JSON list of C-alpha atoms in Angstrom, two decimals:
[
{"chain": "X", "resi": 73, "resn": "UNK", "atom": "CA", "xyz": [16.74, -8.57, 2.20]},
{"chain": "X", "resi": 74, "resn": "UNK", "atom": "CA", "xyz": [15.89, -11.24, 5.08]},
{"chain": "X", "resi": 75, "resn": "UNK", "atom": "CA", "xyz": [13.05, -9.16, 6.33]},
{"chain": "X", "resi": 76, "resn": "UNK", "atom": "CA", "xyz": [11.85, -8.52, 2.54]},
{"chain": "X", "resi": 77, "resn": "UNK", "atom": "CA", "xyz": [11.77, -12.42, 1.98]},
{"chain": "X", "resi": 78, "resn": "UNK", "atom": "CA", "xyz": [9.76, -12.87, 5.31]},
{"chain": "X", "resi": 79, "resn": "UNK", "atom": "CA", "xyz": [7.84, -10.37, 4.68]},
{"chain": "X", "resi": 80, "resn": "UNK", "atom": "CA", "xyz": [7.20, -11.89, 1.19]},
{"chain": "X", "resi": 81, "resn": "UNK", "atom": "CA", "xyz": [5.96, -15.48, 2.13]},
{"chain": "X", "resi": 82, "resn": "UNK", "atom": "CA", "xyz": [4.12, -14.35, 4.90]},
{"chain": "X", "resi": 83, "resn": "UNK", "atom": "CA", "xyz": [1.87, -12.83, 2.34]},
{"chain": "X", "resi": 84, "resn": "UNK", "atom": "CA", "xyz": [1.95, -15.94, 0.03]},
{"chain": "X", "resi": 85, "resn": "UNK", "atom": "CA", "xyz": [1.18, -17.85, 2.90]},
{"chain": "X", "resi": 86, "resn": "UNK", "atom": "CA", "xyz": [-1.89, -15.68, 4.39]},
{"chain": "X", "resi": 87, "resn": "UNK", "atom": "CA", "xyz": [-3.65, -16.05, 0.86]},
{"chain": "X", "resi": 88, "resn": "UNK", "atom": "CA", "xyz": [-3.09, -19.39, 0.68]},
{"chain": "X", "resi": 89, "resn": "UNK", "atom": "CA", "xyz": [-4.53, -20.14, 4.17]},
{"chain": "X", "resi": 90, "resn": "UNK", "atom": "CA", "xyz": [-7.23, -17.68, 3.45]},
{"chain": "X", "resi": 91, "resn": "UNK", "atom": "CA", "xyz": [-8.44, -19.20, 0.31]},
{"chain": "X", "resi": 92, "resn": "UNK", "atom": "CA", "xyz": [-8.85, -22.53, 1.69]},
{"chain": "X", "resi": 93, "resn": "UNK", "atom": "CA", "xyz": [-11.47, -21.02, 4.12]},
{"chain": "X", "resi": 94, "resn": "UNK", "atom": "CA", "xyz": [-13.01, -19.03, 1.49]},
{"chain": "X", "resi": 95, "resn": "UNK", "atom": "CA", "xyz": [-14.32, -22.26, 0.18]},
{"chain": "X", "resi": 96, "resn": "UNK", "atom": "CA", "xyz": [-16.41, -23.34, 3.38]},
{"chain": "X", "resi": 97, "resn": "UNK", "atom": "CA", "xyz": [-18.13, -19.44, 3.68]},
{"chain": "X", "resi": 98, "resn": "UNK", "atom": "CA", "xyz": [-21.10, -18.36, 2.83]},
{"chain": "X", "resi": 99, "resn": "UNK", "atom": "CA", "xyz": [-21.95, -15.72, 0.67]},
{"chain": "X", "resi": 100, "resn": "UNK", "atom": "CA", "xyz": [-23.53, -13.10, 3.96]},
{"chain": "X", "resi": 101, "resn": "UNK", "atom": "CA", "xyz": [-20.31, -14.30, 5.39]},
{"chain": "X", "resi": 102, "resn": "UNK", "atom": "CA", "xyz": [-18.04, -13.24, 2.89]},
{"chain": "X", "resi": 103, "resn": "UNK", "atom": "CA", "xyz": [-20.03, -9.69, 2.45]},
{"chain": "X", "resi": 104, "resn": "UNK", "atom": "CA", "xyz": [-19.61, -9.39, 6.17]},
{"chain": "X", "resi": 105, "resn": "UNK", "atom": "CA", "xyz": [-15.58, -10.23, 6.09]},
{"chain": "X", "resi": 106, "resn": "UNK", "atom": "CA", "xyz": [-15.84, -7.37, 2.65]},
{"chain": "X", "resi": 107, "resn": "UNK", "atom": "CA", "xyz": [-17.73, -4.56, 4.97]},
{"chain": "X", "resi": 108, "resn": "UNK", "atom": "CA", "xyz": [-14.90, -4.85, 7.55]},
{"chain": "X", "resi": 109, "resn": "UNK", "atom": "CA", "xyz": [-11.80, -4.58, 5.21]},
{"chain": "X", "resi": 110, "resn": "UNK", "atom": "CA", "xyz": [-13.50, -1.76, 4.12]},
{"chain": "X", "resi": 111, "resn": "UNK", "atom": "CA", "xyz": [-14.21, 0.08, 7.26]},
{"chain": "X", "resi": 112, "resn": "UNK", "atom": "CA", "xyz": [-10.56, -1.24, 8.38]},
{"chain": "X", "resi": 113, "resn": "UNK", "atom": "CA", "xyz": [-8.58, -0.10, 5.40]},
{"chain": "X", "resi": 114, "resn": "UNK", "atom": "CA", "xyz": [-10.43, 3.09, 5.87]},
{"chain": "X", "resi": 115, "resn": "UNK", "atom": "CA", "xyz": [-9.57, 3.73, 9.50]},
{"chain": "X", "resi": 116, "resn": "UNK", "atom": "CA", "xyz": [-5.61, 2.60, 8.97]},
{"chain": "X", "resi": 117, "resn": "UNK", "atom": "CA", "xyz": [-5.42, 5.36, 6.01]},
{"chain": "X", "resi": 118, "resn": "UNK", "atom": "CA", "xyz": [-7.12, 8.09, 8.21]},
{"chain": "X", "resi": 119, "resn": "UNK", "atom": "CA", "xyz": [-5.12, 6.75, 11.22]},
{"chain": "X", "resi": 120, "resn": "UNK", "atom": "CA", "xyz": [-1.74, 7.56, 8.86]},
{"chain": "X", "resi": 121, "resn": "UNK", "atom": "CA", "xyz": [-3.39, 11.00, 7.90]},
{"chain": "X", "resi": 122, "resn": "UNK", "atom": "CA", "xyz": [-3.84, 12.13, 11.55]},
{"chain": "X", "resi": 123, "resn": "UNK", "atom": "CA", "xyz": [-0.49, 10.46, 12.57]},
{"chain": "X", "resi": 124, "resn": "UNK", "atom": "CA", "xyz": [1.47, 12.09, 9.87]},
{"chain": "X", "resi": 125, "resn": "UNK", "atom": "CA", "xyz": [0.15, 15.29, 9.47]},
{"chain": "X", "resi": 126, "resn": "UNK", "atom": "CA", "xyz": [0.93, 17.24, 12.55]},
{"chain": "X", "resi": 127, "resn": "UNK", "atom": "CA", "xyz": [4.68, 17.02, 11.17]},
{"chain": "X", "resi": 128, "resn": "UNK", "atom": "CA", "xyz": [4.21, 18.22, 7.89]},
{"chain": "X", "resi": 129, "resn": "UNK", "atom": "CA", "xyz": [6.56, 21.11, 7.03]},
{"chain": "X", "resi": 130, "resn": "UNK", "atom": "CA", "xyz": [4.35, 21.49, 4.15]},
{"chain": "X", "resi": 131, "resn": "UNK", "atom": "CA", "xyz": [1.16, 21.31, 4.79]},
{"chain": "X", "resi": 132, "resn": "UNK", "atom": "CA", "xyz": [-0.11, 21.74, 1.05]},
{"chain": "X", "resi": 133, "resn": "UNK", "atom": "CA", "xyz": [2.26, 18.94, -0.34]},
{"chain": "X", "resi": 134, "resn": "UNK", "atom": "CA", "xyz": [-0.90, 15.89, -0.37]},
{"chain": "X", "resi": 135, "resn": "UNK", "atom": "CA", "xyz": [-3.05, 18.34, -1.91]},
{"chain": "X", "resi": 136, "resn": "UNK", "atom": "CA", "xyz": [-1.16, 19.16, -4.96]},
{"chain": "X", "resi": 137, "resn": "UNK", "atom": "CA", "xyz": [0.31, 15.43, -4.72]},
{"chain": "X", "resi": 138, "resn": "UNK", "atom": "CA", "xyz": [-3.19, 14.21, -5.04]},
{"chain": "X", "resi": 139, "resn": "UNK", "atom": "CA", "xyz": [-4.78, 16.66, -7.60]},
{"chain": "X", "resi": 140, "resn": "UNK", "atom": "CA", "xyz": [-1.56, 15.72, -9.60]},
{"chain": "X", "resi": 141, "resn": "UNK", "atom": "CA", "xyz": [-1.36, 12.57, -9.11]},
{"chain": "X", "resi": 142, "resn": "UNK", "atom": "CA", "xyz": [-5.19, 11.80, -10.18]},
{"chain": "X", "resi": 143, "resn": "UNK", "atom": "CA", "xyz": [-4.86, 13.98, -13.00]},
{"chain": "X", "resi": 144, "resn": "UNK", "atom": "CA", "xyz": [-1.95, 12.02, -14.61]},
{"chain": "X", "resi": 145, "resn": "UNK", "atom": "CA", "xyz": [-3.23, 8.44, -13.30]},
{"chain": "X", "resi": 146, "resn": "UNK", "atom": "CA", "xyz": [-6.80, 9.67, -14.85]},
{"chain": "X", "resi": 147, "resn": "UNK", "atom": "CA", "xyz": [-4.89, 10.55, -18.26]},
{"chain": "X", "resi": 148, "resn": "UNK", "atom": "CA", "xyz": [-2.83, 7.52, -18.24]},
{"chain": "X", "resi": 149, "resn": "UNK", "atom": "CA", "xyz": [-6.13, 5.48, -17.11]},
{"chain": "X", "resi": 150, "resn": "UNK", "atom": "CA", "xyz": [-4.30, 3.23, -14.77]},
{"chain": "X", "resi": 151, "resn": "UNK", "atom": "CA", "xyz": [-7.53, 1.74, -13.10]},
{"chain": "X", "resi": 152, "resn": "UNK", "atom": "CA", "xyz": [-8.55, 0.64, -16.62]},
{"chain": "X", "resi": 153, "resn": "UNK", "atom": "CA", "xyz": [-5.18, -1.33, -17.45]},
{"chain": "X", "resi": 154, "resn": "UNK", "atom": "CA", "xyz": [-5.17, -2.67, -14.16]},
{"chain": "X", "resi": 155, "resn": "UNK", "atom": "CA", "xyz": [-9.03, -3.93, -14.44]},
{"chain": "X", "resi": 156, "resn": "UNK", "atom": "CA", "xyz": [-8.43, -5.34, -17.69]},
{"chain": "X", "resi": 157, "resn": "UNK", "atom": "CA", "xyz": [-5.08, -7.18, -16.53]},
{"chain": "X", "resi": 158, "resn": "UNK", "atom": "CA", "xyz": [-6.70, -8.87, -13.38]},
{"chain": "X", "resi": 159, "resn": "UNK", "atom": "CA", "xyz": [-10.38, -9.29, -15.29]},
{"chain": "X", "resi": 160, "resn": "UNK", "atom": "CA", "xyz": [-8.31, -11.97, -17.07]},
{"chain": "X", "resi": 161, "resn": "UNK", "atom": "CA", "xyz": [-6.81, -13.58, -14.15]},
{"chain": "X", "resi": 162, "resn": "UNK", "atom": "CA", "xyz": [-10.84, -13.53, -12.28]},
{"chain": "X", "resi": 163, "resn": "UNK", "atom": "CA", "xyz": [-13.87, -12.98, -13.40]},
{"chain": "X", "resi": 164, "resn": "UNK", "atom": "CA", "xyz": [-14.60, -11.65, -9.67]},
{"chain": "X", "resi": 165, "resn": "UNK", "atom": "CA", "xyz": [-13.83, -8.27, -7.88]},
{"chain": "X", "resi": 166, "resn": "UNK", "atom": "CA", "xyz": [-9.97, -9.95, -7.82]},
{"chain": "X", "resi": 167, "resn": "UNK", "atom": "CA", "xyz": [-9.08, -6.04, -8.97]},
{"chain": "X", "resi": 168, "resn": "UNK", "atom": "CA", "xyz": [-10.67, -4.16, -6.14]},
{"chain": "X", "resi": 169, "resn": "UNK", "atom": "CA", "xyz": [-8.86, -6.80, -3.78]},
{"chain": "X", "resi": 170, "resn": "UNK", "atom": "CA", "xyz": [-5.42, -6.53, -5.37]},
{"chain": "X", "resi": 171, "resn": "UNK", "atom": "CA", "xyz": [-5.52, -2.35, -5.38]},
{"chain": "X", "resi": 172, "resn": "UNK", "atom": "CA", "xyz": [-6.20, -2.68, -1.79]},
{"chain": "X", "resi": 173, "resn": "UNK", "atom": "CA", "xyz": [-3.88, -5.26, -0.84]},
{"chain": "X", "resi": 174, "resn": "UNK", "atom": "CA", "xyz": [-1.19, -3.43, -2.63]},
{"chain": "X", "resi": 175, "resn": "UNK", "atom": "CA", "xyz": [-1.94, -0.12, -0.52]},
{"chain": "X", "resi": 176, "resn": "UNK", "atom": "CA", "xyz": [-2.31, -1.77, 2.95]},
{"chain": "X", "resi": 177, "resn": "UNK", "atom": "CA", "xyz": [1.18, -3.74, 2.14]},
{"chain": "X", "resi": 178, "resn": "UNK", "atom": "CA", "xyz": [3.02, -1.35, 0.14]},
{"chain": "X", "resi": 179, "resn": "UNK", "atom": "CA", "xyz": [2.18, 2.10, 1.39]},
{"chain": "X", "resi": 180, "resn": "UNK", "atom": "CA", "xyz": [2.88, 1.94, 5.05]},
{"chain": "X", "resi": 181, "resn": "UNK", "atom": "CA", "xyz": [5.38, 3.77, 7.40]},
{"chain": "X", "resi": 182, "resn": "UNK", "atom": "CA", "xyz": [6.52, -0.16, 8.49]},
{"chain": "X", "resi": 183, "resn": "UNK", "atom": "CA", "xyz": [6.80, -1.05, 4.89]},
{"chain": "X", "resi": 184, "resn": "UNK", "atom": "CA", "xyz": [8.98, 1.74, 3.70]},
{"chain": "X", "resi": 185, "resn": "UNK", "atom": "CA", "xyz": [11.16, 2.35, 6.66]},
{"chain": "X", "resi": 186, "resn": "UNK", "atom": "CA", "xyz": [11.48, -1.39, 7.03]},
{"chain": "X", "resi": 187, "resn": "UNK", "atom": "CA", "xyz": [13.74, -2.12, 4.32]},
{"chain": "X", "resi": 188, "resn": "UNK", "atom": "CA", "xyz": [15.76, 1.28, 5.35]},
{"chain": "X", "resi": 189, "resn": "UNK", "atom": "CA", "xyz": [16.18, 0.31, 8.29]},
{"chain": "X", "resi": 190, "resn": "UNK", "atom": "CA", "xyz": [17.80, -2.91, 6.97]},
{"chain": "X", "resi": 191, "resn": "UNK", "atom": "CA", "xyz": [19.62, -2.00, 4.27]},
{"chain": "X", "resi": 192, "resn": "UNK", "atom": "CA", "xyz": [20.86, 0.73, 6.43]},
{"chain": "X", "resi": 193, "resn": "UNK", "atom": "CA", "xyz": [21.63, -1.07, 9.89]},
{"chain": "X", "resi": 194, "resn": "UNK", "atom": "CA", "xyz": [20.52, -4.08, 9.76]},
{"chain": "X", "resi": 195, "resn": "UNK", "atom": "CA", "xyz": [17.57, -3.78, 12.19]},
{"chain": "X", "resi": 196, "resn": "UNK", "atom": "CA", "xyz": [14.67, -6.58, 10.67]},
{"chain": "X", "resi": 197, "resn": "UNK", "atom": "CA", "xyz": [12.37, -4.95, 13.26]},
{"chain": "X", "resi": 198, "resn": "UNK", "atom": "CA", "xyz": [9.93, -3.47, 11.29]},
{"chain": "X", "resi": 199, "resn": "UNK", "atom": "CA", "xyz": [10.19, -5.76, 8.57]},
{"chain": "X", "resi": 200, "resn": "UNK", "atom": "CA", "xyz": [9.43, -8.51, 11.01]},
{"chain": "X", "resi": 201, "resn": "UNK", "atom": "CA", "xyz": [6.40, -6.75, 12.35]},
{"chain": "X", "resi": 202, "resn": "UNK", "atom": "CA", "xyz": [4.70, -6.20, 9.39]},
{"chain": "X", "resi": 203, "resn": "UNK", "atom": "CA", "xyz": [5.42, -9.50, 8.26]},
{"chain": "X", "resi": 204, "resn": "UNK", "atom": "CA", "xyz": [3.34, -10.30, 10.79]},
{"chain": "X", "resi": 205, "resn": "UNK", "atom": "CA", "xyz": [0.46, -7.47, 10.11]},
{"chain": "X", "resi": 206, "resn": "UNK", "atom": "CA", "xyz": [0.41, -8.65, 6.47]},
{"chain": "X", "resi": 207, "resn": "UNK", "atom": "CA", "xyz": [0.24, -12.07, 7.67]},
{"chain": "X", "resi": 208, "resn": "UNK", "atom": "CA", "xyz": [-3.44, -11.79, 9.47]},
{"chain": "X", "resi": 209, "resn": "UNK", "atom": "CA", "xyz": [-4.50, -9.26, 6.71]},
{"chain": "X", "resi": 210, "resn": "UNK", "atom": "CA", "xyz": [-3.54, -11.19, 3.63]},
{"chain": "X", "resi": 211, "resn": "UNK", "atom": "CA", "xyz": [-5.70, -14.22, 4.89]},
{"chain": "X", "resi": 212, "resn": "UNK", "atom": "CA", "xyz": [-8.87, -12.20, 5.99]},
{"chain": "X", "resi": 213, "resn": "UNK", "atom": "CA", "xyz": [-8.30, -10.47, 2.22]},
{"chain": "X", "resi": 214, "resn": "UNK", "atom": "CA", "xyz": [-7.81, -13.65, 0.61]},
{"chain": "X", "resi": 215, "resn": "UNK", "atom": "CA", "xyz": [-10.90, -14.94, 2.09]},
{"chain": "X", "resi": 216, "resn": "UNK", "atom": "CA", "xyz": [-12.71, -12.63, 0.49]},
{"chain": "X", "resi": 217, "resn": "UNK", "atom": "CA", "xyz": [-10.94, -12.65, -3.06]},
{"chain": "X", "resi": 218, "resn": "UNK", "atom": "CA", "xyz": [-9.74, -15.85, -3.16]},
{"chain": "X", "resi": 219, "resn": "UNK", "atom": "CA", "xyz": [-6.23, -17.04, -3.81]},
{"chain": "X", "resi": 220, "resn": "UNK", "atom": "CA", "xyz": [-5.26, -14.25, -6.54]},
{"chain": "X", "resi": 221, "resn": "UNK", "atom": "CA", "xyz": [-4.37, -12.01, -3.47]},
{"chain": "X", "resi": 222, "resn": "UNK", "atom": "CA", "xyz": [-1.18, -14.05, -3.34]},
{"chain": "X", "resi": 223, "resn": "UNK", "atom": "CA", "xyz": [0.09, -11.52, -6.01]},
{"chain": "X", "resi": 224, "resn": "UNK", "atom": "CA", "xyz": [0.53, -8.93, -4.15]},
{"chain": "X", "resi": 225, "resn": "UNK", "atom": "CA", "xyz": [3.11, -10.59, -2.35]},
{"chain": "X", "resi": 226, "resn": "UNK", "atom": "CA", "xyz": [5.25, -10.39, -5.61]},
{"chain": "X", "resi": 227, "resn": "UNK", "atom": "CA", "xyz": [4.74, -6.52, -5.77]},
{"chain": "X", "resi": 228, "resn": "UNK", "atom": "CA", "xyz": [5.33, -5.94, -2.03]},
{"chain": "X", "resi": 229, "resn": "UNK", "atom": "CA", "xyz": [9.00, -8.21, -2.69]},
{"chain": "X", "resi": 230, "resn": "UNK", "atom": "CA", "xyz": [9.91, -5.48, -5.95]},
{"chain": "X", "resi": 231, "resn": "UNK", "atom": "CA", "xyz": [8.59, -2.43, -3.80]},
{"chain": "X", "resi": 232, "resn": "UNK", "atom": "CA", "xyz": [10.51, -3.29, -0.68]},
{"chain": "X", "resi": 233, "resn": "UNK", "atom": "CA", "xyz": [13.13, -4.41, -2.82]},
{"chain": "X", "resi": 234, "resn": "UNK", "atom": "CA", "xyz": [13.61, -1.16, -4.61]},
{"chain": "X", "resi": 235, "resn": "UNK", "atom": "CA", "xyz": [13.51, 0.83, -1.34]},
{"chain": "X", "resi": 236, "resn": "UNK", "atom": "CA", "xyz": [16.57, -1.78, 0.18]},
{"chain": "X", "resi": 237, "resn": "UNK", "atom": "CA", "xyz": [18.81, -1.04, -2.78]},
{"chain": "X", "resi": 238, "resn": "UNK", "atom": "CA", "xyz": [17.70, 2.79, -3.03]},
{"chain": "X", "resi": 239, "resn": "UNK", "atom": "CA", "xyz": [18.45, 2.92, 0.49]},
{"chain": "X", "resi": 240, "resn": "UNK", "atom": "CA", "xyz": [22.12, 0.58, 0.19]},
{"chain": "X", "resi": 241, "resn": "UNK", "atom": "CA", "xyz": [22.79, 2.77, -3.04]},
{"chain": "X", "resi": 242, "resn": "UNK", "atom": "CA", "xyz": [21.96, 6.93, -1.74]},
{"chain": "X", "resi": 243, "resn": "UNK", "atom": "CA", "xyz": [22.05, 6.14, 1.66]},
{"chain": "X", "resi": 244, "resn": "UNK", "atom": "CA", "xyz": [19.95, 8.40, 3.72]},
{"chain": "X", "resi": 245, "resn": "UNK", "atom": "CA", "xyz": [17.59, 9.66, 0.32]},
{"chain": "X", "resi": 246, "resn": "UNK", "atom": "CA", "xyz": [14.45, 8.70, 2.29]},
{"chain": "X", "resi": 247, "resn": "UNK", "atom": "CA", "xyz": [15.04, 12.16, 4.77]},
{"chain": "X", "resi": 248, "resn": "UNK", "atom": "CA", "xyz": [12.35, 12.44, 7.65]},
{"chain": "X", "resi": 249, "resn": "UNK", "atom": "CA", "xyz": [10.16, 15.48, 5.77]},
{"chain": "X", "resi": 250, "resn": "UNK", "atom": "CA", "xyz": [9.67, 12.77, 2.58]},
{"chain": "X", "resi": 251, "resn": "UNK", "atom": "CA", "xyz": [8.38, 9.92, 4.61]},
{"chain": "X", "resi": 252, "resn": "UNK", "atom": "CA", "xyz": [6.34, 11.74, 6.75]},
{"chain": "X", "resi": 253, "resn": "UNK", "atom": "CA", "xyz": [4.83, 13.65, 3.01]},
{"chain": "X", "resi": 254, "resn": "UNK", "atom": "CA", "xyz": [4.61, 9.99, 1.41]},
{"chain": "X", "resi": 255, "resn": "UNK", "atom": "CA", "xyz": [2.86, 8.57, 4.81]},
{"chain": "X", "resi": 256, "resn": "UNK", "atom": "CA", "xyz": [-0.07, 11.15, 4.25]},
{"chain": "X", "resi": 257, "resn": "UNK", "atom": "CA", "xyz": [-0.39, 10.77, 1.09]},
{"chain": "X", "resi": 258, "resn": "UNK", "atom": "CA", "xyz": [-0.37, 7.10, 1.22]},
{"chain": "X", "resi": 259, "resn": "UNK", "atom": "CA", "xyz": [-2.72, 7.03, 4.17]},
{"chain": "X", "resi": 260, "resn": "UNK", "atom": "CA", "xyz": [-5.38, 9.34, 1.88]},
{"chain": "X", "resi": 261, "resn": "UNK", "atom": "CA", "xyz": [-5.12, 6.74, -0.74]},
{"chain": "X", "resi": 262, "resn": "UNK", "atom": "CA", "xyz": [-5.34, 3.82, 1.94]},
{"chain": "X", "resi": 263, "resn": "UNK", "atom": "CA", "xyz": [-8.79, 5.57, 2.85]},
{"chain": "X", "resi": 264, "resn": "UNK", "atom": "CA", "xyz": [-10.04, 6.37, -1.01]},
{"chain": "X", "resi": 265, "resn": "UNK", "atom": "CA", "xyz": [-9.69, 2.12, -0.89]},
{"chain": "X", "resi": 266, "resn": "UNK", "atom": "CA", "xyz": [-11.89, 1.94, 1.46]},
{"chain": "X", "resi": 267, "resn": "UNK", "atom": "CA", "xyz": [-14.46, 4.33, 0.69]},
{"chain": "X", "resi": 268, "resn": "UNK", "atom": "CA", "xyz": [-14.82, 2.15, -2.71]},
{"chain": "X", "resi": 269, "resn": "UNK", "atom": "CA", "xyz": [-14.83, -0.97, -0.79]},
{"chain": "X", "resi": 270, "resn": "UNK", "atom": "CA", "xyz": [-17.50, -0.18, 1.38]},
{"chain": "X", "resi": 271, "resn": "UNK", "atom": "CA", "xyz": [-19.24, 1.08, -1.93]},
{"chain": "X", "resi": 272, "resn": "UNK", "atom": "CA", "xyz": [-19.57, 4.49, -0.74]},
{"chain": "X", "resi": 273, "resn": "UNK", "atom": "CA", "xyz": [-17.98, 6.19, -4.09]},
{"chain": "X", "resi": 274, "resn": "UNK", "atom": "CA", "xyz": [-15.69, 4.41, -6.33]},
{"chain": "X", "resi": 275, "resn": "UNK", "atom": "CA", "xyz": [-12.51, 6.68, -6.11]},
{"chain": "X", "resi": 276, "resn": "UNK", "atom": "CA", "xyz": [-10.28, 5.00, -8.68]},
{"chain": "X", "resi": 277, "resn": "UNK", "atom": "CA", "xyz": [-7.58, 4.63, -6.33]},
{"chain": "X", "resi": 278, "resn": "UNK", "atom": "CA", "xyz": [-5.05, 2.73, -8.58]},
{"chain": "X", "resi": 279, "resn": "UNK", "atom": "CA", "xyz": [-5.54, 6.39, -10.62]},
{"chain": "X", "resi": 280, "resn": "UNK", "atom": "CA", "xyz": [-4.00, 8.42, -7.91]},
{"chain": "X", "resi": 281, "resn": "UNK", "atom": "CA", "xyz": [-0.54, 6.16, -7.27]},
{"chain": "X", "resi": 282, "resn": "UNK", "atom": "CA", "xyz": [0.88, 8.74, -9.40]},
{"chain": "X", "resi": 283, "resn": "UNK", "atom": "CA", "xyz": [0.63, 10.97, -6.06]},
{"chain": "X", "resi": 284, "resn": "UNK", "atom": "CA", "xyz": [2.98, 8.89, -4.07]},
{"chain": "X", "resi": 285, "resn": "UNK", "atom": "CA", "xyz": [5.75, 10.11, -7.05]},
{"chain": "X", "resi": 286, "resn": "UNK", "atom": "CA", "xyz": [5.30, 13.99, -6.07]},
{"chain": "X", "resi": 287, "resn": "UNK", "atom": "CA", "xyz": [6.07, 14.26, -2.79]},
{"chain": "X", "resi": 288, "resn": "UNK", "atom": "CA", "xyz": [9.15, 12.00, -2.73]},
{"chain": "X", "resi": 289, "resn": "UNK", "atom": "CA", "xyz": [10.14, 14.53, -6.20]},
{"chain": "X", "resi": 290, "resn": "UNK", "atom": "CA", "xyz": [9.57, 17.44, -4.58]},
{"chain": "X", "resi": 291, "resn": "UNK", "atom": "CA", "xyz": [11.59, 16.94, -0.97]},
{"chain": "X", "resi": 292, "resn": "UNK", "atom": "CA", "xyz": [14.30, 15.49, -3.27]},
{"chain": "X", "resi": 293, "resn": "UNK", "atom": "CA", "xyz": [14.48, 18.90, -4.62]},
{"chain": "X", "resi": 294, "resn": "UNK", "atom": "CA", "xyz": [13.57, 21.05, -1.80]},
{"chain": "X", "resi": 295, "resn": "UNK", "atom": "CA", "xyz": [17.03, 18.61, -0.42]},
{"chain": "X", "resi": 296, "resn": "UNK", "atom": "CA", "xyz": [18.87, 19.84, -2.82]},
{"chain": "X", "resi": 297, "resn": "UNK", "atom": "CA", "xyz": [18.35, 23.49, -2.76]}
]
């Protein structure tokens, strides 16, 4: 969990340092710093599309993950509960910062292997690298949306967390085919973040997490058969 824990305060400590400059920008400043997160968390999702989908053994998988996935999040109204929640933590755009920060931390190849490769072998490599990815993006985020972006840092520590002891407790679980199916996925939503950020259509993107569940359910099975 060493890697997790770095990984953790580097985070806390990006939104921290972040939020102090927010204070001495200006408002053109700020909507400059908000353009590029957009157009960056928009190239890193298509960059894990394009990566990721070349070795996809089934190339249909994100499309019925993300249909799925919106459908149930849409039901269940996820974006709602979560705008609600953080509307009384900021009266800002604190919930379009947190979704994103959450996706850029959370749903990356670095960020899930990481804690596999830890719990696994005890290799921090990955861990240590995005510690120090999240490090630079957590400030230029926080800058933006003030110091609120620190919590994401506690959701990266429970989503790492859960893949360390997953990984400790079923061993190799996370097969090649599922994080390669979770990667594209996760890159689409990455994008859809992006897209709303730069104000180009809101997609609801906390709607479609439900599509990260399907493909890790359905190469579970296809595993087992």
């Amino acid at each position: 969990m060493l890697g997790t824990i770095v990984n953790t305060c580097t985070i806390l400590a990006g939104s921290i340092i972040g939020s102090i400059f927010k204070k001495g920008i200006r408002k053109e400043h700020q909507t400059a710093l908000y353009t590029a997160m957009g157009l960056a968390a928009t190239g890193l999702g298509i960059n894990a599309v394009v990566q990721n989908m070349p070795d996809s053994r089934y190339p249909v998988l994100f499309i019925v993950s993300l249909a799925l996935g919106s459908l149930t999040g849409t039901i269940l109204d996820i974006d709602g509960a979560f705008g609600r929640l953080t509307g009384r933590l900021s009266g800002g755009n604190l919930s379009k910062g947190l979704s994103t920060g959450i996706l850029l931390f959370c749903i990356g190849t670095l960020s899930i292997l990481g804690p596999i490769q830890s719990a696994l072998y005890g290799d921090y490599t990955y861990l240590f690298t995005n510690a120090a990815l999240d490090f630079v993006t957590s400030m230029v985020l926080a800058s933006t949306y003030g110091v609120g972006m620190a919590l994401t840092a506690g959701v990266l520590f429970l989503w790492q967390g859960a893949i360390y002891l997953l990984a400790t407790l079923l061993g190799n679980f996370m097969t090649a085919d599922m994080m390669t199916e979770l990667s594209i996925v996760g890159g689409f939503l990455i994008a859809s973040s992006g897209i709303s950020i730069l104000e180009i259509k809101d997609c609801k993107t906390m709607n479609m997490l439900p599509s990260l569940v399907v493909p890790v359910l359905f190469c579970w099975i296809a595993g087992m058969l």
